[in-house]
mmCIF file of C-alpha atoms in Angstrom:
data_model
loop_
_atom_site.group_PDB
_atom_site.id
_atom_site.type_symbol
_atom_site.label_atom_id
_atom_site.label_comp_id
_atom_site.label_asym_id
_atom_site.label_seq_id
_atom_site.Cartn_x
_atom_site.Cartn_y
_atom_site.Cartn_z
ATOM 1 C CA SER A 1 0.000 0.000 0.000
ATOM 2 C CA SER A 2 1.140 3.538 -0.715
ATOM 3 C CA GLU A 3 -0.975 5.160 2.003
ATOM 4 C CA LEU A 4 0.570 7.164 4.821
ATOM 5 C CA SER A 5 -1.575 7.924 7.873
ATOM 6 C CA GLN A 6 -1.142 10.812 10.294
ATOM 7 C CA ASP A 7 -3.179 11.950 13.270
ATOM 8 C CA PRO A 8 -5.163 15.041 12.221
ATOM 9 C CA SER A 9 -4.074 17.195 15.142
ATOM 10 C CA VAL A 10 -1.800 17.340 18.139
ATOM 11 C CA SER A 11 -1.171 19.989 20.762
ATOM 12 C CA VAL A 12 1.799 20.708 22.999
ATOM 13 C CA ALA A 13 2.592 23.136 25.765
ATOM 14 C CA LEU A 14 5.193 25.778 24.989
ATOM 15 C CA GLY A 15 8.678 24.421 25.660
ATOM 16 C CA GLN A 16 7.613 20.788 25.817
ATOM 17 C CA THR A 17 8.335 17.857 23.492
ATOM 18 C CA VAL A 18 5.882 16.670 20.881
ATOM 19 C CA ARG A 19 5.938 13.633 18.620
ATOM 20 C CA ILE A 20 4.116 13.464 15.313
ATOM 21 C CA THR A 21 3.749 10.042 13.745
ATOM 22 C CA CYS A 22 3.321 8.761 10.216
ATOM 23 C CA GLN A 23 2.261 5.179 9.608
ATOM 24 C CA GLY A 24 2.418 3.128 6.421
ATOM 25 C CA ASP A 25 3.608 -0.139 4.971
ATOM 26 C CA SER A 26 6.212 1.572 2.795
ATOM 27 C CA LEU A 27 7.974 2.816 5.925
ATOM 28 C CA ARG A 28 9.183 -0.708 6.610
ATOM 29 C CA ASN A 29 11.541 -0.243 3.664
ATOM 30 C CA TYR A 30 11.832 3.513 3.200
ATOM 31 C CA TYR A 31 12.297 6.628 5.276
ATOM 32 C CA ALA A 32 9.957 9.580 5.587
ATOM 33 C CA SER A 33 10.823 13.150 4.840
ATOM 34 C CA TRP A 34 8.942 15.788 6.814
ATOM 35 C CA TYR A 35 7.571 19.187 5.806
ATOM 36 C CA GLN A 36 6.256 22.132 7.787
ATOM 37 C CA LYS A 37 3.446 24.051 6.115
ATOM 38 C CA LYS A 38 2.085 27.390 7.296
ATOM 39 C CA PRO A 39 -0.866 29.221 5.717
ATOM 40 C CA GLY A 40 0.120 31.215 2.686
ATOM 41 C CA GLN A 41 3.650 29.850 2.655
ATOM 42 C CA ALA A 42 5.415 27.131 0.718
ATOM 43 C CA PRO A 43 6.208 23.874 2.509
ATOM 44 C CA VAL A 44 9.578 23.756 4.227
ATOM 45 C CA LEU A 45 11.641 20.587 4.424
ATOM 46 C CA VAL A 46 12.507 20.003 8.094
ATOM 47 C CA ILE A 47 13.711 16.406 7.917
ATOM 48 C CA SER A 48 15.350 15.008 4.810
ATOM 49 C CA ASP A 49 16.401 11.578 3.616
ATOM 50 C CA LYS A 50 17.497 9.034 6.254
ATOM 51 C CA ASN A 51 16.289 11.312 9.051
ATOM 52 C CA THR A 52 18.843 14.057 8.402
ATOM 53 C CA ARG A 53 18.178 17.699 9.152
ATOM 54 C CA PRO A 54 18.715 20.172 6.302
ATOM 55 C CA SER A 55 21.005 23.121 6.778
ATOM 56 C CA GLY A 56 19.265 25.953 8.589
ATOM 57 C CA ILE A 57 16.689 23.802 10.344
ATOM 58 C CA SER A 58 16.671 24.009 14.114
ATOM 59 C CA ASP A 59 18.124 21.069 16.001
ATOM 60 C CA ARG A 60 14.814 20.956 17.902
ATOM 61 C CA PHE A 61 13.651 18.830 14.988
ATOM 62 C CA SER A 62 14.613 15.160 14.794
ATOM 63 C CA ALA A 63 13.149 11.982 13.355
ATOM 64 C CA SER A 64 13.229 8.242 13.769
ATOM 65 C CA ASN A 65 11.768 5.075 12.304
ATOM 66 C CA SER A 66 10.438 1.900 13.891
ATOM 67 C CA GLY A 67 8.646 -0.791 11.952
ATOM 68 C CA ASN A 68 6.015 0.880 9.817
ATOM 69 C CA VAL A 69 6.015 4.136 11.803
ATOM 70 C CA ALA A 70 8.073 7.259 11.254
ATOM 71 C CA THR A 71 8.170 9.838 14.033
ATOM 72 C CA LEU A 72 8.981 13.540 13.924
ATOM 73 C CA THR A 73 10.041 14.853 17.332
ATOM 74 C CA ILE A 74 10.163 18.526 18.241
ATOM 75 C CA THR A 75 11.882 19.251 21.544
ATOM 76 C CA GLY A 76 11.465 22.535 23.390
ATOM 77 C CA THR A 77 8.573 23.437 21.088
ATOM 78 C CA GLN A 78 8.312 27.124 20.241
ATOM 79 C CA ALA A 79 5.322 29.187 19.148
ATOM 80 C CA GLU A 80 6.778 29.472 15.646
ATOM 81 C CA ASP A 81 6.613 25.685 15.295
ATOM 82 C CA GLU A 82 2.834 25.870 14.950
ATOM 83 C CA GLY A 83 1.592 24.697 11.589
ATOM 84 C CA ASP A 84 0.794 21.624 9.581
ATOM 85 C CA TYR A 85 3.301 18.815 9.274
ATOM 86 C CA TYR A 86 3.348 16.339 6.417
ATOM 87 C CA CYS A 87 5.306 13.149 5.936
ATOM 88 C CA LEU A 88 6.333 11.874 2.518
ATOM 89 C CA SER A 89 7.867 8.605 1.460
ATOM 90 C CA ARG A 90 8.063 6.238 -1.445
ATOM 91 C CA ASP A 91 5.748 3.352 -2.182
ATOM 92 C CA SER A 92 7.138 -0.135 -2.433
ATOM 93 C CA SER A 93 7.554 0.091 -6.193
ATOM 94 C CA GLY A 94 9.331 3.423 -5.860
ATOM 95 C CA THR A 95 7.127 4.992 -8.491
ATOM 96 C CA HIS A 96 4.798 7.084 -6.401
ATOM 97 C CA SER A 97 5.524 9.204 -3.394
ATOM 98 C CA PRO A 98 2.400 9.873 -1.352
ATOM 99 C CA PHE A 99 2.083 12.514 1.312
ATOM 100 C CA GLY A 100 0.473 11.730 4.598
ATOM 101 C CA GLY A 101 -2.771 13.492 5.414
ATOM 102 C CA GLY A 102 -1.010 16.044 7.592
ATOM 103 C CA THR A 103 -1.001 16.843 11.310
ATOM 104 C CA THR A 104 -1.914 20.252 12.659
ATOM 105 C CA LEU A 105 0.340 21.221 15.539
ATOM 106 C CA THR A 106 -1.013 23.678 18.080
ATOM 107 C CA VAL A 107 1.323 25.195 20.651
ATOM 108 C CA LEU A 108 -0.498 26.068 23.866
ATOM 109 C CA GLN B 1 21.247 29.900 -4.669
ATOM 110 C CA ILE B 2 18.474 27.556 -5.729
ATOM 111 C CA THR B 3 15.129 29.079 -6.651
ATOM 112 C CA LEU B 4 11.976 27.844 -8.335
ATOM 113 C CA ARG B 5 9.043 29.929 -9.535
ATOM 114 C CA GLU B 6 5.668 28.824 -10.849
ATOM 115 C CA SER B 7 3.794 30.738 -13.521
ATOM 116 C CA GLY B 8 0.552 30.222 -15.346
ATOM 117 C CA PRO B 9 -3.121 31.134 -15.398
ATOM 118 C CA THR B 10 -4.972 31.981 -12.226
ATOM 119 C CA LEU B 11 -8.471 31.226 -13.497
ATOM 120 C CA LEU B 12 -9.747 28.490 -15.759
ATOM 121 C CA LYS B 13 -13.163 27.286 -16.822
ATOM 122 C CA PRO B 14 -14.225 23.641 -16.406
ATOM 123 C CA THR B 15 -12.915 21.338 -19.174
ATOM 124 C CA GLU B 16 -10.080 23.728 -20.038
ATOM 125 C CA THR B 17 -6.432 22.680 -19.986
ATOM 126 C CA LEU B 18 -3.986 23.969 -17.381
ATOM 127 C CA THR B 19 -0.410 24.667 -18.353
ATOM 128 C CA LEU B 20 1.920 25.630 -15.525
ATOM 129 C CA THR B 21 5.589 26.441 -15.939
ATOM 130 C CA CYS B 22 8.257 26.021 -13.294
ATOM 131 C CA THR B 23 11.321 28.158 -13.994
ATOM 132 C CA PHE B 24 14.289 27.286 -11.825
ATOM 133 C CA SER B 25 17.847 28.408 -11.236
ATOM 134 C CA GLY B 26 20.846 27.300 -9.223
ATOM 135 C CA PHE B 27 20.843 23.718 -10.451
ATOM 136 C CA SER B 28 20.587 21.765 -13.672
ATOM 137 C CA ILE B 29 17.956 19.181 -14.501
ATOM 138 C CA THR B 30 20.483 17.533 -16.811
ATOM 139 C CA SER B 31 22.549 16.476 -13.794
ATOM 140 C CA SER B 32 22.007 13.015 -12.391
ATOM 141 C CA PRO B 33 20.056 12.213 -10.193
ATOM 142 C CA VAL B 34 18.006 15.417 -10.017
ATOM 143 C CA GLY B 35 14.306 15.807 -10.721
ATOM 144 C CA VAL B 36 11.607 18.452 -10.523
ATOM 145 C CA GLY B 37 8.104 17.694 -9.390
ATOM 146 C CA TRP B 38 4.676 19.217 -8.942
ATOM 147 C CA ILE B 39 2.631 19.130 -5.771
ATOM 148 C CA ARG B 40 -0.687 20.824 -5.077
ATOM 149 C CA GLN B 41 -2.807 21.764 -2.108
ATOM 150 C CA ALA B 42 -6.518 22.354 -2.433
ATOM 151 C CA PRO B 43 -8.083 24.730 0.118
ATOM 152 C CA GLY B 44 -8.295 22.995 3.485
ATOM 153 C CA LYS B 45 -6.792 19.806 2.086
ATOM 154 C CA ALA B 46 -3.507 17.945 2.347
ATOM 155 C CA LEU B 47 -0.536 18.182 0.044
ATOM 156 C CA GLU B 48 -0.935 16.014 -3.031
ATOM 157 C CA TRP B 49 1.984 14.669 -5.065
ATOM 158 C CA LEU B 50 1.256 15.005 -8.789
ATOM 159 C CA ALA B 51 4.250 14.174 -10.962
ATOM 160 C CA VAL B 52 8.034 14.231 -11.202
ATOM 161 C CA ILE B 53 10.403 14.333 -14.154
ATOM 162 C CA TYR B 54 14.058 13.328 -13.803
ATOM 163 C CA TRP B 55 17.316 14.311 -15.456
ATOM 164 C CA ASP B 56 17.130 11.383 -17.849
ATOM 165 C CA GLY B 57 13.537 12.073 -18.919
ATOM 166 C CA ASP B 58 11.998 9.444 -16.670
ATOM 167 C CA ARG B 59 8.484 10.556 -15.683
ATOM 168 C CA ARG B 60 6.439 9.421 -12.698
ATOM 169 C CA TYR B 61 2.780 10.243 -12.164
ATOM 170 C CA SER B 62 0.246 9.983 -9.397
ATOM 171 C CA PRO B 63 -1.903 6.958 -10.243
ATOM 172 C CA SER B 64 -5.083 8.954 -9.659
ATOM 173 C CA LEU B 65 -4.137 11.664 -12.182
ATOM 174 C CA ARG B 66 -2.080 9.716 -14.698
ATOM 175 C CA SER B 67 -4.703 9.967 -17.435
ATOM 176 C CA ARG B 68 -4.959 13.769 -17.172
ATOM 177 C CA VAL B 69 -1.417 14.952 -16.552
ATOM 178 C CA ILE B 70 1.733 15.353 -18.598
ATOM 179 C CA ILE B 71 5.055 16.604 -17.222
ATOM 180 C CA SER B 72 7.803 17.776 -19.549
ATOM 181 C CA LYS B 73 11.052 19.697 -19.418
ATOM 182 C CA ASP B 74 12.907 22.267 -21.471
ATOM 183 C CA THR B 75 16.496 21.978 -20.354
ATOM 184 C CA SER B 76 17.654 24.942 -22.446
ATOM 185 C CA ARG B 77 15.256 27.224 -20.572
ATOM 186 C CA ASN B 78 15.566 25.552 -17.144
ATOM 187 C CA GLN B 79 11.850 24.910 -17.130
ATOM 188 C CA VAL B 80 9.503 22.086 -16.240
ATOM 189 C CA VAL B 81 5.938 22.214 -17.500
ATOM 190 C CA LEU B 82 2.843 20.595 -16.031
ATOM 191 C CA THR B 83 -0.121 20.102 -18.332
ATOM 192 C CA MET B 84 -3.424 19.003 -16.818
ATOM 193 C CA PHE B 85 -6.402 18.304 -19.035
ATOM 194 C CA ASN B 86 -10.109 18.604 -18.424
ATOM 195 C CA MET B 87 -9.870 20.840 -15.378
ATOM 196 C CA ASP B 88 -12.667 20.686 -12.832
ATOM 197 C CA PRO B 89 -13.559 22.904 -9.860
ATOM 198 C CA VAL B 90 -12.096 20.218 -7.569
ATOM 199 C CA ASP B 91 -8.720 20.963 -9.158
ATOM 200 C CA THR B 92 -8.768 24.429 -7.589
ATOM 201 C CA ALA B 93 -5.563 24.517 -5.588
ATOM 202 C CA THR B 94 -2.190 26.105 -5.056
ATOM 203 C CA TYR B 95 0.275 24.331 -7.308
ATOM 204 C CA TYR B 96 3.907 24.069 -6.226
ATOM 205 C CA CYS B 97 6.975 22.940 -8.068
ATOM 206 C CA ALA B 98 9.888 21.582 -6.087
ATOM 207 C CA ARG B 99 13.304 20.083 -6.634
ATOM 208 C CA ARG B 100 13.823 16.405 -6.113
ATOM 209 C CA PRO B 101 17.546 16.255 -5.342
ATOM 210 C CA ASN B 102 18.079 12.525 -5.568
ATOM 211 C CA TYR B 103 16.116 9.966 -7.550
ATOM 212 C CA HIS B 104 17.810 7.221 -5.548
ATOM 213 C CA ASP B 105 16.961 8.483 -2.076
ATOM 214 C CA MET B 106 14.917 6.553 0.449
ATOM 215 C CA SER B 107 12.254 9.138 1.220
ATOM 216 C CA GLY B 108 11.025 10.921 -1.902
ATOM 217 C CA THR B 109 12.428 14.212 -0.605
ATOM 218 C CA PHE B 110 11.741 17.590 -2.176
ATOM 219 C CA ASP B 111 14.264 20.073 -0.812
ATOM 220 C CA TYR B 112 13.561 23.428 -2.494
ATOM 221 C CA TRP B 113 10.072 24.696 -3.278
ATOM 222 C CA GLY B 114 8.556 27.504 -5.279
ATOM 223 C CA GLN B 115 6.132 29.906 -3.647
ATOM 224 C CA GLY B 116 3.148 28.350 -5.371
ATOM 225 C CA SER B 117 0.614 29.391 -7.970
ATOM 226 C CA LEU B 118 -3.066 29.575 -7.089
ATOM 227 C CA VAL B 119 -5.278 28.154 -9.801
ATOM 228 C CA SER B 120 -9.040 28.495 -9.583
ATOM 229 C CA VAL B 121 -11.457 26.560 -11.758
ATOM 230 C CA SER B 122 -14.903 28.051 -12.055
ATOM 231 C CA SER B 123 -17.556 28.621 -14.668
#
């Protein structure tokens, strides 16, 4: 299956740690990349291939994989981290790269 | 510095054909293993992967849109073009182009994105 599932929303208190998960069969063989999306702005890559952080992205962002679940972790969450987060991977044939349904992060 | 910019019509009527152009700089689509893709986001909806074209001309399409979409490239102009036929109001969305830095990666990553082009479909 090429489907990636994400919880629709998650909230976190300012300064705390939050984990956003992405579940799918393809994640047993592939990694997820992660994107932050704010209204009116283009998506921003926050976690790249093999759970690496692109240049310029805060080290508050990290990622891991276990089984068919990929997890984006934000430590010491800041107000500016609010937004929608999407995971992306490859399907088992490598021909199609679906996005997850997105998770809206609210910082309280 | 890598940049991408989308251009094209902002308003279409149902059944018309959409042609969007992505003009990029700072990299070459003739260099292995680079690609450029299109992604869209309808209002209130999730990101949707549409198509990617790679340095060697390999094209990949979303299974749900394969019959309506063509992606092509003009290497001399540093452009990638998305053509979508038979547009419908449900195709109203912001369309983004983005660089795919590595065909061989394990995650389908897009690293640099354009600012997006809002396309509305209405009679």
